[in-house]
mmCIF file of C-alpha atoms in Angstrom:
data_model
loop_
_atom_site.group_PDB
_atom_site.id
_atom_site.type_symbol
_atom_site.label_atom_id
_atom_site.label_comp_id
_atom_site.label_asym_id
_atom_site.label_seq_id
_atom_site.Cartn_x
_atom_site.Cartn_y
_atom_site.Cartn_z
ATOM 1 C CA UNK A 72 0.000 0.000 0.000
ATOM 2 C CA UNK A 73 0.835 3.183 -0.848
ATOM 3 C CA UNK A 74 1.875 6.290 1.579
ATOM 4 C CA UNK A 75 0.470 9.398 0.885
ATOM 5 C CA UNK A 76 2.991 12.047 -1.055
ATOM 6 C CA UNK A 77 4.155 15.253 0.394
ATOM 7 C CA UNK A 78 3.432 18.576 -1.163
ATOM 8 C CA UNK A 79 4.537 18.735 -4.585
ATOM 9 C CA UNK A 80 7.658 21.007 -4.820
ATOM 10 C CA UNK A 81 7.796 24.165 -7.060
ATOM 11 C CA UNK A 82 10.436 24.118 -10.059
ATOM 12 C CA UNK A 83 13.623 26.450 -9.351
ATOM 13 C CA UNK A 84 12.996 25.655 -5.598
ATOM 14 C CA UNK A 85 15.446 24.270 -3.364
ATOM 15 C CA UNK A 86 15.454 20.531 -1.380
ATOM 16 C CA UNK A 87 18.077 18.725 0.506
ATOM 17 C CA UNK A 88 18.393 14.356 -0.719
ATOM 18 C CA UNK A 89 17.343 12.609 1.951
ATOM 19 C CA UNK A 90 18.674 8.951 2.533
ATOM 20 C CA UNK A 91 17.800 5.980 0.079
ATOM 21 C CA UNK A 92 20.089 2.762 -0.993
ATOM 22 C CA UNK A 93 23.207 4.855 -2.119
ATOM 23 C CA UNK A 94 24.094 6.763 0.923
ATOM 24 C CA UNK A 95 26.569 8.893 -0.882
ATOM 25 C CA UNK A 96 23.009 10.769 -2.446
ATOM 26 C CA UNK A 97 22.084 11.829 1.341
ATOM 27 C CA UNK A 98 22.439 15.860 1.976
ATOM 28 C CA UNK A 99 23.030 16.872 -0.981
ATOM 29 C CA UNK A 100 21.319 20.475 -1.594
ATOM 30 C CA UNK A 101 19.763 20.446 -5.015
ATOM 31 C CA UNK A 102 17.577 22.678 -7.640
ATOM 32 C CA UNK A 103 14.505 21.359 -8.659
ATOM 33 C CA UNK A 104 14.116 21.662 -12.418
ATOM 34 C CA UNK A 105 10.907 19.844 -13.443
ATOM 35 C CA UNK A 106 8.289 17.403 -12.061
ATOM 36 C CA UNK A 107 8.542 13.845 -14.891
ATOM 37 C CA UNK A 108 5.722 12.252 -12.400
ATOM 38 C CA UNK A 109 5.694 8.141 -11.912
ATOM 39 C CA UNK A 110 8.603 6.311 -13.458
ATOM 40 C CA UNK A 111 7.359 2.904 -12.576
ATOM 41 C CA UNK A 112 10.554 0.575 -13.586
ATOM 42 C CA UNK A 113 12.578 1.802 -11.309
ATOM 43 C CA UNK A 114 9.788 2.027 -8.039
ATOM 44 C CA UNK A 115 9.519 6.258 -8.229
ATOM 45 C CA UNK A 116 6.255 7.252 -7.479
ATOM 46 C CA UNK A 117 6.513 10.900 -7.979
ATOM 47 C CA UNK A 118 10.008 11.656 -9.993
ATOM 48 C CA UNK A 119 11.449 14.954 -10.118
ATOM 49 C CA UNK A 120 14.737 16.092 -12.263
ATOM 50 C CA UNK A 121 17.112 17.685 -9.963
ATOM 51 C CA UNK A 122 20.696 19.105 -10.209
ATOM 52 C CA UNK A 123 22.703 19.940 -7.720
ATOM 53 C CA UNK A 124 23.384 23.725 -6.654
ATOM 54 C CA UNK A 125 27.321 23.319 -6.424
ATOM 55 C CA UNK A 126 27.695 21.943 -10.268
ATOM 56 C CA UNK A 127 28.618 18.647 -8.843
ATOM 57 C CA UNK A 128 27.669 15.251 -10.098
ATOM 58 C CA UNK A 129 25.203 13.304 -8.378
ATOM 59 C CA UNK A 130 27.027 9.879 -7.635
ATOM 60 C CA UNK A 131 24.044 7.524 -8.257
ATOM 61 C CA UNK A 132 21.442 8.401 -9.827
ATOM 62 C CA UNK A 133 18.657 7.684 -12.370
ATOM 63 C CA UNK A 134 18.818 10.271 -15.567
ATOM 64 C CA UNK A 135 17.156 10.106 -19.114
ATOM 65 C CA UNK A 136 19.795 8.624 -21.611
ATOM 66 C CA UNK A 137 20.439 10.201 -25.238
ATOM 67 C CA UNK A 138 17.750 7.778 -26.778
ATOM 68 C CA UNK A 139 14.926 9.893 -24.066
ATOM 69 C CA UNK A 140 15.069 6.350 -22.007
ATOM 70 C CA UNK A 141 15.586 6.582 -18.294
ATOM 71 C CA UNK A 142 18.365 4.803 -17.391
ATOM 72 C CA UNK A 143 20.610 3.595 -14.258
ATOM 73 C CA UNK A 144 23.583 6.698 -14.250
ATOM 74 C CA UNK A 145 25.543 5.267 -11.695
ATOM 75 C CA UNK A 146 29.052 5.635 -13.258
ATOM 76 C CA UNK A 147 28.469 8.293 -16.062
ATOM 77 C CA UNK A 148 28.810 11.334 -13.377
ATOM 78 C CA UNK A 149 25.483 12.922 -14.325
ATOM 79 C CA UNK A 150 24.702 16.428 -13.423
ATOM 80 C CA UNK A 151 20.942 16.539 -14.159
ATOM 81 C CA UNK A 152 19.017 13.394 -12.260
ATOM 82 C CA UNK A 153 15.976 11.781 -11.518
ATOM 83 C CA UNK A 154 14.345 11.657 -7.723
ATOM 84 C CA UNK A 155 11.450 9.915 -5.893
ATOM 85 C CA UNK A 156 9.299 13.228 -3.958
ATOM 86 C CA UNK A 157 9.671 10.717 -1.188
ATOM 87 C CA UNK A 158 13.487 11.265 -0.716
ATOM 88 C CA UNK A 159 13.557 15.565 -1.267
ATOM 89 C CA UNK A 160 13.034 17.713 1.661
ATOM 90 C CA UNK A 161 12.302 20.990 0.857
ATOM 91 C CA UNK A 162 14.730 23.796 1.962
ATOM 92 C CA UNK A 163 12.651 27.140 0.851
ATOM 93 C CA UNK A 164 10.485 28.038 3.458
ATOM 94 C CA UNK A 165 8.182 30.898 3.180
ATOM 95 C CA UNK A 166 10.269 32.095 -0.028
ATOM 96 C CA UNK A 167 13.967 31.795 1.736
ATOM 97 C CA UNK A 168 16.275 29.657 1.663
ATOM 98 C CA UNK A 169 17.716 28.432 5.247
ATOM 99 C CA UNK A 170 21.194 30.392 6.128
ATOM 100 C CA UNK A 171 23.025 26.838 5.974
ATOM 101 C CA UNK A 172 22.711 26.432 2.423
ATOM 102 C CA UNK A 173 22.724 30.552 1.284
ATOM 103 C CA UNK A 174 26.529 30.300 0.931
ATOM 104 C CA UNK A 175 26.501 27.868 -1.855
ATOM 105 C CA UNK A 176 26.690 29.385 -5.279
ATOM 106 C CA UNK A 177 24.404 28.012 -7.846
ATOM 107 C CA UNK A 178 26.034 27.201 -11.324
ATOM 108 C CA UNK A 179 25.575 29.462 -14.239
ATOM 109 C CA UNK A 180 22.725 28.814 -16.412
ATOM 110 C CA UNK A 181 24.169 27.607 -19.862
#
């Protein structure tokens, strides 16, 4: 059975990776850049595509591949990935971003 879902989260918000089976994805602070919904092969109810604000790969990860398939990225060092709603905790609250993560620069657009 199913849990509920959280609030959806807002695109160009901010959310911090909460634990799953790769604990090298915990705490990392990431952008949210669009909502892709259930992805149902890999267990994600509610998938978002995230990237994280320091430019950094995300270590393990689920991404789309060049062929628009989504695909394990473990190894490939993607930037842009896919997350369960489950494992995001949003960091903007009331339109701010908490002090702890206002130091980190996001990347430049390209």
């Amino acid at each position: 059975m199913s849990h509920p879902l959280p609030d959806p989260l807002p695109i160009g918000s901010l959310a911090l990776t909460l634990r799953r089976a790769d604990p090298r994805n915990a705490g990392l602070v990431v952008e949210i850049l669009a909502h892709v919904g259930p992805v149902p092969e890999w267990r994600i109810e509610d998938g978002y595509r995230v990237r994280r604000i320091d430019g950094q790969a995300i270590p393990s990860s689920i991404m789309y591949g060049a062929d628009g398939q989504i695909t394990d990225a473990n190894a490939s060092g993607q930037l842009v990935a896919i997350q369960d709603r489950r494992y995001l905790q949003p960091l903007n609250q009331n339109g701010n971003a908490p002090s702890c993560v206002r130091f980190l620069r996001r990347p430049v657009s390209r």
